[in-house]
Amino acid sequence: MSALSTTYTVSLPTAIRRFAVHFLEMCIVMCAGGAVLNIVVFGAAALLGNTDLVAQAPELSILVIAVDLTLAMAGYMALRGHPVRHNVEMSGSTIVGGILLIGALWAGMFPQATLASWLSLFAFMCGPLCLIMFVVMAVRFEHYGGRVGTNAAVVKASRTGEYTCSMHPEVRLAQPGQCPICGMRLTLRQPLGT
């Protein structure tokens, strides 16, 4: 049996790479999942006679898109096992971003072309909302990238397997539990050769 790591650090390039991958994952899931939900919601609105909901109720349309993006991201984060606190932070950033976009609409800061359809409004909203998400993730850099340090431990697999974090593979424990860096559930990693 080998000793399992208690030094949970990674190099700065590794942390930056992980952060970038998680950010891209979250943007892709948020925008792609949001697009699917928006097709359903705005399609249902059209079937009910609201064929031009964006022109009729732009504030409501912005809110619907923000909620759809939030649902896609929150579902993905829950599926991945992120702690509720981080899920609420990320979801909250998208809702707050939607509210800020409504304020920008009222201030006349929206290009008129963005209000042509739900798709153009959605395409306009994804960029700013991903930027807000980036800021929230940067504040929690350790959660998404890992702890930066120079003494990253080299760990050998134990014979019985070990529990590790999907976001921080340098965390390896002999028992199940939560990652000491991000709080996600640890998953069993089988030993080599099984």
PDB file of C-alpha atoms in Angstrom:
ATOM      1  CA  MET A   1       0.000   0.000   0.000  1.00  0.00           C
ATOM      2  CA  SER A   2       1.299   3.455  -0.818  1.00  0.00           C
ATOM      3  CA  ALA A   3       0.919   6.723   1.006  1.00  0.00           C
ATOM      4  CA  LEU A   4      -1.787   8.926  -0.413  1.00  0.00           C
ATOM      5  CA  SER A   5      -1.253  12.614  -1.042  1.00  0.00           C
ATOM      6  CA  THR A   6      -2.049  15.264   1.520  1.00  0.00           C
ATOM      7  CA  THR A   7      -0.315  18.033  -0.451  1.00  0.00           C
ATOM      8  CA  TYR A   8      -2.954  19.292  -2.841  1.00  0.00           C
ATOM      9  CA  THR A   9      -1.110  21.716  -5.084  1.00  0.00           C
ATOM     10  CA  VAL A  10      -0.516  22.033  -8.817  1.00  0.00           C
ATOM     11  CA  SER A  11       1.693  24.180 -10.971  1.00  0.00           C
ATOM     12  CA  LEU A  12       0.396  27.531 -12.220  1.00  0.00           C
ATOM     13  CA  PRO A  13       0.231  26.370 -15.886  1.00  0.00           C
ATOM     14  CA  THR A  14      -1.797  23.316 -14.812  1.00  0.00           C
ATOM     15  CA  ALA A  15      -4.170  25.495 -12.768  1.00  0.00           C
ATOM     16  CA  ILE A  16      -4.628  27.950 -15.659  1.00  0.00           C
ATOM     17  CA  ARG A  17      -5.256  25.108 -18.121  1.00  0.00           C
ATOM     18  CA  ARG A  18      -7.842  23.519 -15.804  1.00  0.00           C
ATOM     19  CA  PHE A  19      -9.534  26.863 -15.233  1.00  0.00           C
ATOM     20  CA  ALA A  20      -9.723  27.509 -18.994  1.00  0.00           C
ATOM     21  CA  VAL A  21     -11.157  24.044 -19.668  1.00  0.00           C
ATOM     22  CA  HIS A  22     -13.794  24.429 -16.945  1.00  0.00           C
ATOM     23  CA  PHE A  23     -14.695  27.904 -18.191  1.00  0.00           C
ATOM     24  CA  LEU A  24     -15.106  26.678 -21.785  1.00  0.00           C
ATOM     25  CA  GLU A  25     -17.126  23.670 -20.589  1.00  0.00           C
ATOM     26  CA  MET A  26     -19.450  25.908 -18.611  1.00  0.00           C
ATOM     27  CA  CYS A  27     -19.938  28.395 -21.486  1.00  0.00           C
ATOM     28  CA  ILE A  28     -20.612  25.629 -23.996  1.00  0.00           C
ATOM     29  CA  VAL A  29     -23.063  23.848 -21.698  1.00  0.00           C
ATOM     30  CA  MET A  30     -24.768  27.087 -20.690  1.00  0.00           C
ATOM     31  CA  CYS A  31     -25.186  28.388 -24.245  1.00  0.00           C
ATOM     32  CA  ALA A  32     -25.968  25.062 -25.946  1.00  0.00           C
ATOM     33  CA  GLY A  33     -28.352  23.925 -23.206  1.00  0.00           C
ATOM     34  CA  GLY A  34     -29.907  27.372 -23.081  1.00  0.00           C
ATOM     35  CA  ALA A  35     -30.433  27.310 -26.846  1.00  0.00           C
ATOM     36  CA  VAL A  36     -32.322  24.022 -26.601  1.00  0.00           C
ATOM     37  CA  LEU A  37     -34.496  25.330 -23.770  1.00  0.00           C
ATOM     38  CA  ASN A  38     -35.122  28.572 -25.668  1.00  0.00           C
ATOM     39  CA  ILE A  39     -36.253  26.641 -28.755  1.00  0.00           C
ATOM     40  CA  VAL A  40     -38.830  24.899 -26.558  1.00  0.00           C
ATOM     41  CA  VAL A  41     -39.979  28.027 -24.676  1.00  0.00           C
ATOM     42  CA  PHE A  42     -40.152  30.421 -27.629  1.00  0.00           C
ATOM     43  CA  GLY A  43     -41.622  27.663 -29.828  1.00  0.00           C
ATOM     44  CA  ALA A  44     -44.357  27.094 -27.249  1.00  0.00           C
ATOM     45  CA  ALA A  45     -44.972  30.859 -27.079  1.00  0.00           C
ATOM     46  CA  ALA A  46     -45.352  30.948 -30.878  1.00  0.00           C
ATOM     47  CA  LEU A  47     -47.821  28.048 -30.767  1.00  0.00           C
ATOM     48  CA  LEU A  48     -49.839  30.018 -28.218  1.00  0.00           C
ATOM     49  CA  GLY A  49     -49.999  33.001 -30.572  1.00  0.00           C
ATOM     50  CA  ASN A  50     -47.011  35.038 -29.333  1.00  0.00           C
ATOM     51  CA  THR A  51     -44.976  34.785 -32.514  1.00  0.00           C
ATOM     52  CA  ASP A  52     -42.972  37.931 -31.805  1.00  0.00           C
ATOM     53  CA  LEU A  53     -42.469  37.745 -28.044  1.00  0.00           C
ATOM     54  CA  VAL A  54     -39.146  39.626 -28.147  1.00  0.00           C
ATOM     55  CA  ALA A  55     -40.772  42.676 -29.759  1.00  0.00           C
ATOM     56  CA  GLN A  56     -43.885  42.433 -27.566  1.00  0.00           C
ATOM     57  CA  ALA A  57     -42.066  41.889 -24.257  1.00  0.00           C
ATOM     58  CA  PRO A  58     -38.285  42.347 -24.541  1.00  0.00           C
ATOM     59  CA  GLU A  59     -37.747  42.408 -20.758  1.00  0.00           C
ATOM     60  CA  LEU A  60     -39.616  39.137 -20.325  1.00  0.00           C
ATOM     61  CA  SER A  61     -37.663  37.640 -23.231  1.00  0.00           C
ATOM     62  CA  ILE A  62     -34.346  38.624 -21.623  1.00  0.00           C
ATOM     63  CA  LEU A  63     -35.465  37.099 -18.338  1.00  0.00           C
ATOM     64  CA  VAL A  64     -36.629  33.890 -20.039  1.00  0.00           C
ATOM     65  CA  ILE A  65     -33.293  33.529 -21.826  1.00  0.00           C
ATOM     66  CA  ALA A  66     -31.354  34.192 -18.595  1.00  0.00           C
ATOM     67  CA  VAL A  67     -33.431  31.592 -16.729  1.00  0.00           C
ATOM     68  CA  ASP A  68     -32.961  29.031 -19.532  1.00  0.00           C
ATOM     69  CA  LEU A  69     -29.189  29.598 -19.481  1.00  0.00           C
ATOM     70  CA  THR A  70     -29.209  29.286 -15.698  1.00  0.00           C
ATOM     71  CA  LEU A  71     -31.173  26.025 -15.767  1.00  0.00           C
ATOM     72  CA  ALA A  72     -28.757  24.488 -18.269  1.00  0.00           C
ATOM     73  CA  MET A  73     -25.714  25.472 -16.230  1.00  0.00           C
ATOM     74  CA  ALA A  74     -27.218  24.551 -12.850  1.00  0.00           C
ATOM     75  CA  GLY A  75     -28.239  21.139 -14.142  1.00  0.00           C
ATOM     76  CA  TYR A  76     -24.755  20.477 -15.498  1.00  0.00           C
ATOM     77  CA  MET A  77     -23.098  21.592 -12.264  1.00  0.00           C
ATOM     78  CA  ALA A  78     -25.432  19.396 -10.201  1.00  0.00           C
ATOM     79  CA  LEU A  79     -24.731  16.456 -12.500  1.00  0.00           C
ATOM     80  CA  ARG A  80     -20.976  17.008 -12.061  1.00  0.00           C
ATOM     81  CA  GLY A  81     -21.396  17.090  -8.280  1.00  0.00           C
ATOM     82  CA  HIS A  82     -20.447  20.714  -7.631  1.00  0.00           C
ATOM     83  CA  PRO A  83     -21.356  21.891  -4.131  1.00  0.00           C
ATOM     84  CA  VAL A  84     -24.643  23.792  -3.876  1.00  0.00           C
ATOM     85  CA  ARG A  85     -22.815  26.986  -2.881  1.00  0.00           C
ATOM     86  CA  HIS A  86     -20.857  27.097  -6.135  1.00  0.00           C
ATOM     87  CA  ASN A  87     -23.947  26.226  -8.153  1.00  0.00           C
ATOM     88  CA  VAL A  88     -25.883  29.072  -6.520  1.00  0.00           C
ATOM     89  CA  GLU A  89     -23.025  31.520  -7.185  1.00  0.00           C
ATOM     90  CA  MET A  90     -22.854  30.606 -10.870  1.00  0.00           C
ATOM     91  CA  SER A  91     -26.638  30.556 -11.292  1.00  0.00           C
ATOM     92  CA  GLY A  92     -26.956  33.844  -9.466  1.00  0.00           C
ATOM     93  CA  SER A  93     -24.376  35.448 -11.758  1.00  0.00           C
ATOM     94  CA  THR A  94     -26.469  34.567 -14.798  1.00  0.00           C
ATOM     95  CA  ILE A  95     -29.688  35.906 -13.290  1.00  0.00           C
ATOM     96  CA  VAL A  96     -27.938  39.096 -12.137  1.00  0.00           C
ATOM     97  CA  GLY A  97     -26.476  39.414 -15.639  1.00  0.00           C
ATOM     98  CA  GLY A  98     -29.973  39.122 -17.109  1.00  0.00           C
ATOM     99  CA  ILE A  99     -31.230  41.852 -14.800  1.00  0.00           C
ATOM    100  CA  LEU A 100     -28.280  44.076 -15.786  1.00  0.00           C
ATOM    101  CA  LEU A 101     -29.136  43.460 -19.453  1.00  0.00           C
ATOM    102  CA  ILE A 102     -32.720  44.577 -18.796  1.00  0.00           C
ATOM    103  CA  GLY A 103     -31.265  47.773 -17.313  1.00  0.00           C
ATOM    104  CA  ALA A 104     -29.109  48.189 -20.418  1.00  0.00           C
ATOM    105  CA  LEU A 105     -32.220  47.769 -22.576  1.00  0.00           C
ATOM    106  CA  TRP A 106     -34.039  50.476 -20.614  1.00  0.00           C
ATOM    107  CA  ALA A 107     -30.978  52.741 -20.939  1.00  0.00           C
ATOM    108  CA  GLY A 108     -31.126  52.347 -24.727  1.00  0.00           C
ATOM    109  CA  MET A 109     -27.824  50.466 -24.921  1.00  0.00           C
ATOM    110  CA  PHE A 110     -29.138  47.517 -26.977  1.00  0.00           C
ATOM    111  CA  PRO A 111     -28.518  47.478 -30.719  1.00  0.00           C
ATOM    112  CA  GLN A 112     -31.942  47.362 -32.382  1.00  0.00           C
ATOM    113  CA  ALA A 113     -30.944  44.281 -34.408  1.00  0.00           C
ATOM    114  CA  THR A 114     -30.693  42.217 -31.201  1.00  0.00           C
ATOM    115  CA  LEU A 115     -34.444  42.575 -30.727  1.00  0.00           C
ATOM    116  CA  ALA A 116     -35.299  41.104 -34.133  1.00  0.00           C
ATOM    117  CA  SER A 117     -35.852  37.583 -32.780  1.00  0.00           C
ATOM    118  CA  TRP A 118     -35.192  35.426 -29.739  1.00  0.00           C
ATOM    119  CA  LEU A 119     -32.184  33.938 -31.525  1.00  0.00           C
ATOM    120  CA  SER A 120     -30.509  37.306 -32.111  1.00  0.00           C
ATOM    121  CA  LEU A 121     -31.250  38.334 -28.515  1.00  0.00           C
ATOM    122  CA  PHE A 122     -29.889  35.012 -27.255  1.00  0.00           C
ATOM    123  CA  ALA A 123     -26.716  35.360 -29.342  1.00  0.00           C
ATOM    124  CA  PHE A 124     -26.235  38.880 -27.982  1.00  0.00           C
ATOM    125  CA  MET A 125     -26.690  37.751 -24.361  1.00  0.00           C
ATOM    126  CA  CYS A 126     -24.334  34.740 -24.348  1.00  0.00           C
ATOM    127  CA  GLY A 127     -21.143  36.814 -24.538  1.00  0.00           C
ATOM    128  CA  PRO A 128     -21.815  39.183 -21.619  1.00  0.00           C
ATOM    129  CA  LEU A 129     -23.214  36.380 -19.468  1.00  0.00           C
ATOM    130  CA  CYS A 130     -20.139  34.208 -20.121  1.00  0.00           C
ATOM    131  CA  LEU A 131     -17.969  37.192 -19.183  1.00  0.00           C
ATOM    132  CA  ILE A 132     -19.824  37.580 -15.874  1.00  0.00           C
ATOM    133  CA  MET A 133     -19.422  33.844 -15.295  1.00  0.00           C
ATOM    134  CA  PHE A 134     -15.666  34.223 -15.970  1.00  0.00           C
ATOM    135  CA  VAL A 135     -15.420  36.862 -13.233  1.00  0.00           C
ATOM    136  CA  VAL A 136     -17.252  34.645 -10.727  1.00  0.00           C
ATOM    137  CA  MET A 137     -15.024  31.704 -11.632  1.00  0.00           C
ATOM    138  CA  ALA A 138     -11.885  33.864 -11.336  1.00  0.00           C
ATOM    139  CA  VAL A 139     -12.900  34.819  -7.797  1.00  0.00           C
ATOM    140  CA  ARG A 140     -13.070  31.057  -7.076  1.00  0.00           C
ATOM    141  CA  PHE A 141      -9.907  30.259  -9.046  1.00  0.00           C
ATOM    142  CA  GLU A 142      -8.782  27.602  -6.567  1.00  0.00           C
ATOM    143  CA  HIS A 143     -12.064  25.734  -6.995  1.00  0.00           C
ATOM    144  CA  TYR A 144     -11.873  25.679 -10.793  1.00  0.00           C
ATOM    145  CA  GLY A 145      -8.102  25.550 -11.325  1.00  0.00           C
ATOM    146  CA  GLY A 146      -6.625  24.034  -8.185  1.00  0.00           C
ATOM    147  CA  ARG A 147      -4.277  25.255  -5.477  1.00  0.00           C
ATOM    148  CA  VAL A 148      -1.101  26.626  -6.945  1.00  0.00           C
ATOM    149  CA  GLY A 149       2.123  25.565  -5.274  1.00  0.00           C
ATOM    150  CA  THR A 150       5.592  24.307  -5.982  1.00  0.00           C
ATOM    151  CA  ASN A 151       5.427  21.092  -3.998  1.00  0.00           C
ATOM    152  CA  ALA A 152       2.868  19.124  -5.991  1.00  0.00           C
ATOM    153  CA  ALA A 153       2.939  15.586  -4.673  1.00  0.00           C
ATOM    154  CA  VAL A 154       3.538  12.573  -6.854  1.00  0.00           C
ATOM    155  CA  VAL A 155       1.136   9.878  -5.763  1.00  0.00           C
ATOM    156  CA  LYS A 156       1.174   6.180  -6.528  1.00  0.00           C
ATOM    157  CA  ALA A 157      -2.100   4.284  -6.808  1.00  0.00           C
ATOM    158  CA  SER A 158      -2.925   2.097  -3.819  1.00  0.00           C
ATOM    159  CA  ARG A 159      -3.804  -1.575  -4.224  1.00  0.00           C
ATOM    160  CA  THR A 160      -7.374  -1.085  -3.040  1.00  0.00           C
ATOM    161  CA  GLY A 161      -8.089   1.981  -5.094  1.00  0.00           C
ATOM    162  CA  GLU A 162      -8.426   5.546  -3.975  1.00  0.00           C
ATOM    163  CA  TYR A 163     -10.934   8.325  -4.041  1.00  0.00           C
ATOM    164  CA  THR A 164     -10.197  11.368  -6.155  1.00  0.00           C
ATOM    165  CA  CYS A 165     -11.852  14.570  -7.297  1.00  0.00           C
ATOM    166  CA  SER A 166     -12.852  14.964 -10.942  1.00  0.00           C
ATOM    167  CA  MET A 167     -11.760  18.622 -10.837  1.00  0.00           C
ATOM    168  CA  HIS A 168      -8.642  18.134  -8.708  1.00  0.00           C
ATOM    169  CA  PRO A 169      -7.058  14.751  -9.566  1.00  0.00           C
ATOM    170  CA  GLU A 170      -4.108  15.534  -7.293  1.00  0.00           C
ATOM    171  CA  VAL A 171      -6.469  14.916  -4.349  1.00  0.00           C
ATOM    172  CA  ARG A 172      -6.334  11.213  -3.575  1.00  0.00           C
ATOM    173  CA  LEU A 173      -7.762   9.790  -0.368  1.00  0.00           C
ATOM    174  CA  ALA A 174      -8.199   6.272   0.955  1.00  0.00           C
ATOM    175  CA  GLN A 175     -11.864   6.848   1.930  1.00  0.00           C
ATOM    176  CA  PRO A 176     -14.854   8.438   0.207  1.00  0.00           C
ATOM    177  CA  GLY A 177     -15.755  11.979   1.160  1.00  0.00           C
ATOM    178  CA  GLN A 178     -15.514  15.489  -0.212  1.00  0.00           C
ATOM    179  CA  CYS A 179     -12.650  17.211  -1.972  1.00  0.00           C
ATOM    180  CA  PRO A 180     -10.836  19.466   0.511  1.00  0.00           C
ATOM    181  CA  ILE A 181     -10.340  22.078  -2.239  1.00  0.00           C
ATOM    182  CA  CYS A 182     -13.769  22.385  -3.861  1.00  0.00           C
ATOM    183  CA  GLY A 183     -16.135  20.237  -1.820  1.00  0.00           C
ATOM    184  CA  MET A 184     -17.176  17.967  -4.707  1.00  0.00           C
ATOM    185  CA  ARG A 185     -17.861  14.287  -3.995  1.00  0.00           C
ATOM    186  CA  LEU A 186     -14.791  12.107  -4.405  1.00  0.00           C
ATOM    187  CA  THR A 187     -15.159   9.191  -6.800  1.00  0.00           C
ATOM    188  CA  LEU A 188     -13.496   5.794  -6.586  1.00  0.00           C
ATOM    189  CA  ARG A 189     -10.534   5.466  -8.884  1.00  0.00           C
ATOM    190  CA  GLN A 190      -9.603   1.868  -9.479  1.00  0.00           C
ATOM    191  CA  PRO A 191      -5.975   0.879  -8.945  1.00  0.00           C
ATOM    192  CA  LEU A 192      -3.814   0.308 -11.998  1.00  0.00           C
ATOM    193  CA  GLY A 193      -4.162  -3.091 -13.611  1.00  0.00           C
ATOM    194  CA  THR A 194      -7.791  -3.815 -12.599  1.00  0.00           C
TER     195      THR A 194
END
